[in-house]
Structure formats: structure tokens, C-alpha cells
Coordinates of C-alpha atoms in Angstrom, one line a residue:
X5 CA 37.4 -76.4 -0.5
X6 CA 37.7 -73.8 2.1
X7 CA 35.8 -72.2 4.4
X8 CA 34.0 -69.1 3.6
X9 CA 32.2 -67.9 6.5
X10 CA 30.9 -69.3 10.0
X11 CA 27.5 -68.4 10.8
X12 CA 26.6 -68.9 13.7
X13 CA 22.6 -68.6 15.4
X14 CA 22.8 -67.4 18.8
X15 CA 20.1 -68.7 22.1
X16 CA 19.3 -64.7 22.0
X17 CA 17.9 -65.1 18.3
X18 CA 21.1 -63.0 17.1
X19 CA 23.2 -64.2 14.3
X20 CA 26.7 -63.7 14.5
X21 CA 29.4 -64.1 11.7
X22 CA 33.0 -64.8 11.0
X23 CA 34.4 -63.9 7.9
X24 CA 38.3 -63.2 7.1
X25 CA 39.9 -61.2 4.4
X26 CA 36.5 -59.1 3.7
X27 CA 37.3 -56.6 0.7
X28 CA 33.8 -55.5 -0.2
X29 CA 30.2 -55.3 1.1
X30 CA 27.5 -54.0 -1.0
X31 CA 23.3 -54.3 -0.3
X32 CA 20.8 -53.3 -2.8
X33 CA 18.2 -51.0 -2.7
X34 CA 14.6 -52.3 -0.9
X35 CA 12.5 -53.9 -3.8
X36 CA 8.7 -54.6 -3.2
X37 CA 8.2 -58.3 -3.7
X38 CA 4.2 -58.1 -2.1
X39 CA 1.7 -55.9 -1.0
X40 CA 3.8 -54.9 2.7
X41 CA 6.6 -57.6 1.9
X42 CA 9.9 -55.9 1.1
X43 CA 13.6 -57.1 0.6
X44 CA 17.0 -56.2 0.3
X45 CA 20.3 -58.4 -0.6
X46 CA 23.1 -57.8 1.3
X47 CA 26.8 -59.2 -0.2
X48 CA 30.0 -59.9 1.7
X49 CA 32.8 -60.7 -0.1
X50 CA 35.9 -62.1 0.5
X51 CA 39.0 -63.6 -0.1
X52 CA 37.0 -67.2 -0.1
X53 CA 34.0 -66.1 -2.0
X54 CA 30.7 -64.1 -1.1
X55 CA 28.0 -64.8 1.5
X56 CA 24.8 -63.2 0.4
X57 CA 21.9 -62.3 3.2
X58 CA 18.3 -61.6 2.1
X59 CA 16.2 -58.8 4.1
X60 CA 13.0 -58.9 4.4
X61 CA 10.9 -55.9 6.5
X62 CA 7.2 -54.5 6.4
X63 CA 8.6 -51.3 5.1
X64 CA 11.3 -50.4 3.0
X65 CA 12.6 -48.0 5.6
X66 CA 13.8 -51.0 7.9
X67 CA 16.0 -51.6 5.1
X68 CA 17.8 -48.5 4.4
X69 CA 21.3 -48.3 5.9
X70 CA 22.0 -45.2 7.8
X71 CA 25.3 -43.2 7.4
X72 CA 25.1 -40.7 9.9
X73 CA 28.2 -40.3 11.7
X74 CA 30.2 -42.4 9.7
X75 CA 33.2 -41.4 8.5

């Protein structure tokens, strides 16, 4: 078995994560699940398999990803 990611929970309440050999990361599009719940799936994947994050906001505009600037 190997290792796919290290995840890590910080004392600042920041996550931070390790992952090698990342060749794609996609997230879905904010989906209602409640009256002012709202989620989003974000998926890493990578040589060792995929890590998958669920999102959840107030407001489905705290989970679009913004592209300005990026090239």
C-alpha cells in the first residue's frame, strides 16, 4: 500500500497537504444540499490515487473558484 497524501491540521486551523505526482484536479459545481447549506467536491488526483475534499459554504459564491489572472 502506498501513501497517497499527508494531510496535515495546522494549530492556526489551516490544513495543509502533500501530495506527489498530481496529474489532475477537478471540483464540481456548488449544489444546494439545504435551505443556506451548499457544497462543492474537490478531486486531486495522482500517481497514488485521488483525495477528494467536500466544501461546504452559506452561499454558493464561497465556492466558485476564481480565474482572474491566471494564466
Amino acid at each position: 500500500m502506498q501513501t497517497v497524501a499527508a494531510i496535515s491540521f495546522l494549530d492556526n486551523h489551516s490544513l495543509s497537504m502533500d501530495m506527489e505526482n498530481v496529474h489532475h484536479i477537478e471540483i464540481s459545481g456548488p449544489k444546494q444540499i439545504d435551505d443556506g447549506t451548499w457544497f462543492c467536491e474537490l478531486l486531486i488526483r495522482g500517481e497514488n490515487g485521488t483525495v477528494a475534499i467536500n466544501l461546504l459554504a452559506d452561499e454558493a459564491s464561497k465556492l466558485l473558484i476564481a480565474t482572474q489572472g491566471l494564466d
